């Protein structure tokens, strides 16, 4: 809580000076605006204009228009005013007519001689000071005439746009251009022909080939088809074994393609001689237990369809396929489990003369351990149900028949005539 002792040393505030008396407002003329007019910013009060010197007596009024004095070449030059001296004032308000003579005129009364838009401001005087020196209209009279917008002429025919330079003369295409165009057109035509040909061939390939086409193509199967297609590396026979058991055979050797000389016994070679021999292909397989070995072969003949049909009829009518003296020879590849597979080890076989393609397909089976058979049996007889012979119970008849079926189907398929088969290969 404060006391008076705390403010004992404080100096008293000086007294405020009295407010000066307000100056009386000057009497306003008839055309003057009030001082508080918001449209006018009064910079300073203008004193009354001094009296003008007496002018010469006025000349008698002329009936025509008054002559216009010549325009001075340059505005009068005046030296810079002295420091602190007031600026010279014009002898009349802007826009008012010049005195014509007669009795001296007194100061111009404000109001009637001033334009309605007159403002007694510095901005107004500066805006109209040009008229005081050069007369009314000098601001527009001294300006140069406006220059018309230049028109851009249209380019001449054959000129390059934007430069006006003449365009390069037209040149005929050279020999290289014509050659390139011809090659392009030829290439497009060849591609279009190839596409159309493939489309037509694709449509035709959906139809079954003719017997003549199949027979002719079958003669070239031996050199146009990969060996893995004709003799697959692995053949799976679904339900091909005794009692419907599945069988699997693996290829262990492929003989070089040769002629038929020395590939058959004398009797079989004589029986197949009417068909002729182009090439002989052979391969040897082993079963999954590696106890049975099977040699399959395909002989491409020279005979035509009629000769192949006649040979097939002869084998069927005379039962040449069941004669033991017409068994084919095995292919015993050295260094394999089939190296002991000789003529004495043959247990079952089949020989088929095909009529739709020029080929003779055969197969012969036996044991891999080299055991001999004194009573071999044809495969067609060994696979009959209820047969109790050694080739039937061991499955050697099934091995020979089913592998011959598979190779026969592969040759027909390569010739363009696929046939269904129970075996699967990989």
PDB file of N, CA and C in Angstrom, residues 117-188:
ATOM      1  N   UNK A 117     -14.830  23.204 -63.864  1.00  0.00           N
ATOM      2  CA  UNK A 117     -13.997  22.157 -63.254  1.00  0.00           C
ATOM      3  C   UNK A 117     -12.743  22.731 -62.624  1.00  0.00           C
ATOM      4  N   UNK A 118     -12.718  24.055 -62.417  1.00  0.00           N
ATOM      5  CA  UNK A 118     -11.507  24.650 -61.877  1.00  0.00           C
ATOM      6  C   UNK A 118     -11.301  24.230 -60.427  1.00  0.00           C
ATOM      7  N   UNK A 119     -10.061  23.914 -60.123  1.00  0.00           N
ATOM      8  CA  UNK A 119      -9.654  23.603 -58.752  1.00  0.00           C
ATOM      9  C   UNK A 119      -8.409  24.394 -58.460  1.00  0.00           C
ATOM     10  N   UNK A 120      -8.447  25.102 -57.400  1.00  0.00           N
ATOM     11  CA  UNK A 120      -7.283  25.906 -57.045  1.00  0.00           C
ATOM     12  C   UNK A 120      -6.296  25.030 -56.278  1.00  0.00           C
ATOM     13  N   UNK A 121      -5.744  24.075 -57.039  1.00  0.00           N
ATOM     14  CA  UNK A 121      -4.793  23.137 -56.426  1.00  0.00           C
ATOM     15  C   UNK A 121      -3.548  23.080 -57.291  1.00  0.00           C
ATOM     16  N   UNK A 122      -2.472  22.579 -56.685  1.00  0.00           N
ATOM     17  CA  UNK A 122      -1.211  22.444 -57.424  1.00  0.00           C
ATOM     18  C   UNK A 122      -1.352  21.427 -58.553  1.00  0.00           C
ATOM     19  N   UNK A 123      -2.098  20.337 -58.321  1.00  0.00           N
ATOM     20  CA  UNK A 123      -2.260  19.317 -59.353  1.00  0.00           C
ATOM     21  C   UNK A 123      -3.008  19.874 -60.544  1.00  0.00           C
ATOM     22  N   UNK A 124      -4.005  20.746 -60.312  1.00  0.00           N
ATOM     23  CA  UNK A 124      -4.765  21.317 -61.417  1.00  0.00           C
ATOM     24  C   UNK A 124      -3.907  22.275 -62.225  1.00  0.00           C
ATOM     25  N   UNK A 125      -3.101  23.105 -61.538  1.00  0.00           N
ATOM     26  CA  UNK A 125      -2.239  24.053 -62.234  1.00  0.00           C
ATOM     27  C   UNK A 125      -1.177  23.349 -63.029  1.00  0.00           C
ATOM     28  N   UNK A 126      -0.602  22.289 -62.476  1.00  0.00           N
ATOM     29  CA  UNK A 126       0.420  21.556 -63.228  1.00  0.00           C
ATOM     30  C   UNK A 126      -0.185  20.898 -64.454  1.00  0.00           C
ATOM     31  N   UNK A 127      -1.416  20.379 -64.352  1.00  0.00           N
ATOM     32  CA  UNK A 127      -2.047  19.724 -65.483  1.00  0.00           C
ATOM     33  C   UNK A 127      -2.370  20.696 -66.599  1.00  0.00           C
ATOM     34  N   UNK A 128      -2.598  22.011 -66.277  1.00  0.00           N
ATOM     35  CA  UNK A 128      -2.992  22.977 -67.289  1.00  0.00           C
ATOM     36  C   UNK A 128      -1.918  24.008 -67.556  1.00  0.00           C
ATOM     37  N   UNK A 129      -0.691  23.776 -67.076  1.00  0.00           N
ATOM     38  CA  UNK A 129       0.369  24.751 -67.299  1.00  0.00           C
ATOM     39  C   UNK A 129       0.822  24.777 -68.742  1.00  0.00           C
ATOM     40  N   UNK A 130       0.624  23.665 -69.508  1.00  0.00           N
ATOM     41  CA  UNK A 130       1.037  23.645 -70.916  1.00  0.00           C
ATOM     42  C   UNK A 130       0.255  24.672 -71.727  1.00  0.00           C
ATOM     43  N   UNK A 131      -1.026  24.843 -71.370  1.00  0.00           N
ATOM     44  CA  UNK A 131      -1.835  25.810 -72.114  1.00  0.00           C
ATOM     45  C   UNK A 131      -1.372  27.244 -71.884  1.00  0.00           C
ATOM     46  N   UNK A 132      -0.774  27.501 -70.740  1.00  0.00           N
ATOM     47  CA  UNK A 132      -0.305  28.848 -70.445  1.00  0.00           C
ATOM     48  C   UNK A 132       0.866  29.221 -71.317  1.00  0.00           C
ATOM     49  N   UNK A 133       1.701  28.254 -71.674  1.00  0.00           N
ATOM     50  CA  UNK A 133       2.905  28.535 -72.471  1.00  0.00           C
ATOM     51  C   UNK A 133       2.637  28.434 -73.969  1.00  0.00           C
ATOM     52  N   UNK A 134       1.925  27.441 -74.382  1.00  0.00           N
ATOM     53  CA  UNK A 134       1.769  27.213 -75.829  1.00  0.00           C
ATOM     54  C   UNK A 134       0.371  27.468 -76.337  1.00  0.00           C
ATOM     55  N   UNK A 135      -0.549  27.809 -75.484  1.00  0.00           N
ATOM     56  CA  UNK A 135      -1.895  28.073 -75.944  1.00  0.00           C
ATOM     57  C   UNK A 135      -2.738  26.807 -75.902  1.00  0.00           C
ATOM     58  N   UNK A 136      -4.052  27.004 -75.951  1.00  0.00           N
ATOM     59  CA  UNK A 136      -4.939  25.817 -75.910  1.00  0.00           C
ATOM     60  C   UNK A 136      -4.706  24.905 -77.107  1.00  0.00           C
ATOM     61  N   UNK A 137      -4.751  23.610 -76.857  1.00  0.00           N
ATOM     62  CA  UNK A 137      -4.589  22.610 -77.929  1.00  0.00           C
ATOM     63  C   UNK A 137      -3.161  22.275 -78.249  1.00  0.00           C
ATOM     64  N   UNK A 138      -2.185  22.873 -77.525  1.00  0.00           N
ATOM     65  CA  UNK A 138      -0.783  22.597 -77.856  1.00  0.00           C
ATOM     66  C   UNK A 138      -0.385  21.187 -77.494  1.00  0.00           C
ATOM     67  N   UNK A 139      -1.085  20.592 -76.503  1.00  0.00           N
ATOM     68  CA  UNK A 139      -0.712  19.239 -76.094  1.00  0.00           C
ATOM     69  C   UNK A 139      -0.986  18.232 -77.185  1.00  0.00           C
ATOM     70  N   UNK A 140      -2.036  18.432 -77.946  1.00  0.00           N
ATOM     71  CA  UNK A 140      -2.341  17.497 -79.026  1.00  0.00           C
ATOM     72  C   UNK A 140      -1.749  17.926 -80.344  1.00  0.00           C
ATOM     73  N   UNK A 141      -1.475  19.266 -80.489  1.00  0.00           N
ATOM     74  CA  UNK A 141      -0.941  19.730 -81.760  1.00  0.00           C
ATOM     75  C   UNK A 141       0.495  19.288 -81.954  1.00  0.00           C
ATOM     76  N   UNK A 142       1.256  19.223 -80.882  1.00  0.00           N
ATOM     77  CA  UNK A 142       2.665  18.869 -81.013  1.00  0.00           C
ATOM     78  C   UNK A 142       2.927  17.391 -81.112  1.00  0.00           C
ATOM     79  N   UNK A 143       1.901  16.591 -80.905  1.00  0.00           N
ATOM     80  CA  UNK A 143       2.127  15.147 -80.944  1.00  0.00           C
ATOM     81  C   UNK A 143       2.208  14.669 -82.389  1.00  0.00           C
ATOM     82  N   UNK A 144       3.047  13.660 -82.634  1.00  0.00           N
ATOM     83  CA  UNK A 144       3.109  13.130 -84.019  1.00  0.00           C
ATOM     84  C   UNK A 144       1.850  12.349 -84.345  1.00  0.00           C
ATOM     85  N   UNK A 145       1.557  12.320 -85.622  1.00  0.00           N
ATOM     86  CA  UNK A 145       0.368  11.578 -86.069  1.00  0.00           C
ATOM     87  C   UNK A 145       0.554  10.086 -85.816  1.00  0.00           C
ATOM     88  N   UNK A 146      -0.507   9.389 -85.433  1.00  0.00           N
ATOM     89  CA  UNK A 146      -0.355   7.940 -85.160  1.00  0.00           C
ATOM     90  C   UNK A 146       0.051   7.196 -86.417  1.00  0.00           C
ATOM     91  N   UNK A 147       0.967   6.286 -86.218  1.00  0.00           N
ATOM     92  CA  UNK A 147       1.469   5.488 -87.340  1.00  0.00           C
ATOM     93  C   UNK A 147       0.526   4.312 -87.559  1.00  0.00           C
ATOM     94  N   UNK A 148       0.032   4.147 -88.761  1.00  0.00           N
ATOM     95  CA  UNK A 148      -0.891   3.001 -88.988  1.00  0.00           C
ATOM     96  C   UNK A 148      -0.181   1.665 -88.803  1.00  0.00           C
ATOM     97  N   UNK A 149      -0.972   0.658 -88.380  1.00  0.00           N
ATOM     98  CA  UNK A 149      -0.409  -0.680 -88.147  1.00  0.00           C
ATOM     99  C   UNK A 149       0.052  -1.292 -89.485  1.00  0.00           C
ATOM    100  N   UNK A 150       1.299  -1.712 -89.545  1.00  0.00           N
ATOM    101  CA  UNK A 150       1.779  -2.224 -90.853  1.00  0.00           C
ATOM    102  C   UNK A 150       1.087  -3.526 -91.212  1.00  0.00           C
ATOM    103  N   UNK A 151       0.754  -3.629 -92.448  1.00  0.00           N
ATOM    104  CA  UNK A 151       0.127  -4.848 -92.953  1.00  0.00           C
ATOM    105  C   UNK A 151       1.195  -5.797 -93.498  1.00  0.00           C
ATOM    106  N   UNK A 152       1.098  -7.051 -93.062  1.00  0.00           N
ATOM    107  CA  UNK A 152       2.058  -8.048 -93.520  1.00  0.00           C
ATOM    108  C   UNK A 152       1.618  -8.586 -94.868  1.00  0.00           C
ATOM    109  N   UNK A 153       2.432  -8.441 -95.881  1.00  0.00           N
ATOM    110  CA  UNK A 153       2.012  -8.949 -97.204  1.00  0.00           C
ATOM    111  C   UNK A 153       1.965 -10.465 -97.209  1.00  0.00           C
ATOM    112  N   UNK A 154       1.085 -10.998 -98.025  1.00  0.00           N
ATOM    113  CA  UNK A 154       0.981 -12.446 -98.165  1.00  0.00           C
ATOM    114  C   UNK A 154       2.228 -12.991 -98.831  1.00  0.00           C
ATOM    115  N   UNK A 155       2.656 -14.207 -98.401  1.00  0.00           N
ATOM    116  CA  UNK A 155       3.857 -14.781 -99.020  1.00  0.00           C
ATOM    117  C   UNK A 155       3.615 -15.104-100.480  1.00  0.00           C
ATOM    118  N   UNK A 156       4.670 -14.947-101.241  1.00  0.00           N
ATOM    119  CA  UNK A 156       4.589 -15.253-102.655  1.00  0.00           C
ATOM    120  C   UNK A 156       4.442 -16.755-102.866  1.00  0.00           C
ATOM    121  N   UNK A 157       3.809 -17.161-103.927  1.00  0.00           N
ATOM    122  CA  UNK A 157       3.698 -18.607-104.199  1.00  0.00           C
ATOM    123  C   UNK A 157       5.084 -19.222-104.343  1.00  0.00           C
ATOM    124  N   UNK A 158       5.278 -20.318-103.625  1.00  0.00           N
ATOM    125  CA  UNK A 158       6.566 -21.007-103.686  1.00  0.00           C
ATOM    126  C   UNK A 158       7.579 -20.526-102.683  1.00  0.00           C
ATOM    127  N   UNK A 159       7.234 -19.489-101.867  1.00  0.00           N
ATOM    128  CA  UNK A 159       8.187 -18.984-100.892  1.00  0.00           C
ATOM    129  C   UNK A 159       8.077 -19.764 -99.611  1.00  0.00           C
ATOM    130  N   UNK A 160       9.159 -19.838 -98.856  1.00  0.00           N
ATOM    131  CA  UNK A 160       9.183 -20.515 -97.572  1.00  0.00           C
ATOM    132  C   UNK A 160       8.520 -19.626 -96.548  1.00  0.00           C
ATOM    133  N   UNK A 161       7.606 -20.140 -95.774  1.00  0.00           N
ATOM    134  CA  UNK A 161       6.855 -19.364 -94.789  1.00  0.00           C
ATOM    135  C   UNK A 161       7.796 -18.820 -93.721  1.00  0.00           C
ATOM    136  N   UNK A 162       7.670 -17.530 -93.427  1.00  0.00           N
ATOM    137  CA  UNK A 162       8.443 -16.915 -92.366  1.00  0.00           C
ATOM    138  C   UNK A 162       9.760 -16.345 -92.830  1.00  0.00           C
ATOM    139  N   UNK A 163      10.269 -16.718 -93.965  1.00  0.00           N
ATOM    140  CA  UNK A 163      11.553 -16.214 -94.443  1.00  0.00           C
ATOM    141  C   UNK A 163      11.426 -15.391 -95.707  1.00  0.00           C
ATOM    142  N   UNK A 164      10.426 -15.684 -96.513  1.00  0.00           N
ATOM    143  CA  UNK A 164      10.284 -14.985 -97.771  1.00  0.00           C
ATOM    144  C   UNK A 164      11.203 -15.478 -98.855  1.00  0.00           C
ATOM    145  N   UNK A 165      12.101 -16.397 -98.502  1.00  0.00           N
ATOM    146  CA  UNK A 165      13.011 -16.926 -99.503  1.00  0.00           C
ATOM    147  C   UNK A 165      12.270 -17.896-100.406  1.00  0.00           C
ATOM    148  N   UNK A 166      12.644 -17.978-101.646  1.00  0.00           N
ATOM    149  CA  UNK A 166      11.962 -18.921-102.550  1.00  0.00           C
ATOM    150  C   UNK A 166      12.208 -20.352-102.135  1.00  0.00           C
ATOM    151  N   UNK A 167      11.175 -21.201-102.267  1.00  0.00           N
ATOM    152  CA  UNK A 167      11.301 -22.603-101.883  1.00  0.00           C
ATOM    153  C   UNK A 167      12.220 -23.332-102.849  1.00  0.00           C
ATOM    154  N   UNK A 168      12.775 -24.436-102.339  1.00  0.00           N
ATOM    155  CA  UNK A 168      13.675 -25.221-103.170  1.00  0.00           C
ATOM    156  C   UNK A 168      12.902 -25.823-104.335  1.00  0.00           C
ATOM    157  N   UNK A 169      13.484 -25.882-105.467  1.00  0.00           N
ATOM    158  CA  UNK A 169      12.771 -26.455-106.628  1.00  0.00           C
ATOM    159  C   UNK A 169      12.484 -27.932-106.414  1.00  0.00           C
ATOM    160  N   UNK A 170      11.366 -28.400-106.952  1.00  0.00           N
ATOM    161  CA  UNK A 170      10.962 -29.799-106.812  1.00  0.00           C
ATOM    162  C   UNK A 170      11.931 -30.708-107.570  1.00  0.00           C
ATOM    163  N   UNK A 171      12.326 -31.764-106.882  1.00  0.00           N
ATOM    164  CA  UNK A 171      13.237 -32.720-107.498  1.00  0.00           C
ATOM    165  C   UNK A 171      12.584 -34.084-107.575  1.00  0.00           C
ATOM    166  N   UNK A 172      12.789 -34.745-108.636  1.00  0.00           N
ATOM    167  CA  UNK A 172      12.248 -36.089-108.773  1.00  0.00           C
ATOM    168  C   UNK A 172      13.024 -37.062-107.898  1.00  0.00           C
ATOM    169  N   UNK A 173      12.315 -38.065-107.318  1.00  0.00           N
ATOM    170  CA  UNK A 173      13.042 -39.038-106.485  1.00  0.00           C
ATOM    171  C   UNK A 173      14.079 -39.779-107.302  1.00  0.00           C
ATOM    172  N   UNK A 174      15.207 -40.044-106.658  1.00  0.00           N
ATOM    173  CA  UNK A 174      16.291 -40.724-107.331  1.00  0.00           C
ATOM    174  C   UNK A 174      16.062 -42.217-107.455  1.00  0.00           C
ATOM    175  N   UNK A 175      17.051 -42.867-108.030  1.00  0.00           N
ATOM    176  CA  UNK A 175      16.940 -44.316-108.253  1.00  0.00           C
ATOM    177  C   UNK A 175      16.929 -45.075-106.936  1.00  0.00           C
ATOM    178  N   UNK A 176      17.652 -44.588-105.936  1.00  0.00           N
ATOM    179  CA  UNK A 176      17.684 -45.285-104.641  1.00  0.00           C
ATOM    180  C   UNK A 176      16.322 -45.249-103.969  1.00  0.00           C
ATOM    181  N   UNK A 177      15.676 -44.087-104.050  1.00  0.00           N
ATOM    182  CA  UNK A 177      14.350 -43.976-103.432  1.00  0.00           C
ATOM    183  C   UNK A 177      13.359 -44.900-104.129  1.00  0.00           C
ATOM    184  N   UNK A 178      13.412 -44.934-105.446  1.00  0.00           N
ATOM    185  CA  UNK A 178      12.493 -45.805-106.169  1.00  0.00           C
ATOM    186  C   UNK A 178      12.778 -47.270-105.878  1.00  0.00           C
ATOM    187  N   UNK A 179      14.050 -47.624-105.777  1.00  0.00           N
ATOM    188  CA  UNK A 179      14.399 -49.012-105.454  1.00  0.00           C
ATOM    189  C   UNK A 179      13.918 -49.397-104.058  1.00  0.00           C
ATOM    190  N   UNK A 180      14.118 -48.488-103.090  1.00  0.00           N
ATOM    191  CA  UNK A 180      13.660 -48.773-101.731  1.00  0.00           C
ATOM    192  C   UNK A 180      12.145 -48.929-101.677  1.00  0.00           C
ATOM    193  N   UNK A 181      11.427 -48.070-102.408  1.00  0.00           N
ATOM    194  CA  UNK A 181       9.967 -48.179-102.424  1.00  0.00           C
ATOM    195  C   UNK A 181       9.522 -49.497-103.056  1.00  0.00           C
ATOM    196  N   UNK A 182      10.209 -49.890-104.136  1.00  0.00           N
ATOM    197  CA  UNK A 182       9.848 -51.163-104.775  1.00  0.00           C
ATOM    198  C   UNK A 182      10.118 -52.350-103.864  1.00  0.00           C
ATOM    199  N   UNK A 183      11.243 -52.317-103.136  1.00  0.00           N
ATOM    200  CA  UNK A 183      11.548 -53.403-102.193  1.00  0.00           C
ATOM    201  C   UNK A 183      10.528 -53.458-101.070  1.00  0.00           C
ATOM    202  N   UNK A 184      10.110 -52.265-100.596  1.00  0.00           N
ATOM    203  CA  UNK A 184       9.105 -52.241 -99.533  1.00  0.00           C
ATOM    204  C   UNK A 184       7.794 -52.850 -99.999  1.00  0.00           C
ATOM    205  N   UNK A 185       7.360 -52.471-101.193  1.00  0.00           N
ATOM    206  CA  UNK A 185       6.102 -53.021-101.712  1.00  0.00           C
ATOM    207  C   UNK A 185       6.221 -54.520-101.925  1.00  0.00           C
ATOM    208  N   UNK A 186       7.382 -54.964-102.451  1.00  0.00           N
ATOM    209  CA  UNK A 186       7.579 -56.397-102.667  1.00  0.00           C
ATOM    210  C   UNK A 186       7.590 -57.156-101.349  1.00  0.00           C
ATOM    211  N   UNK A 187       8.239 -56.583-100.336  1.00  0.00           N
ATOM    212  CA  UNK A 187       8.269 -57.254 -99.033  1.00  0.00           C
ATOM    213  C   UNK A 187       6.889 -57.375 -98.418  1.00  0.00           C
ATOM    214  N   UNK A 188       6.104 -56.303 -98.522  1.00  0.00           N
ATOM    215  CA  UNK A 188       4.741 -56.361 -97.987  1.00  0.00           C
ATOM    216  C   UNK A 188       3.922 -57.419 -98.724  1.00  0.00           C
TER     217      UNK A 188
END
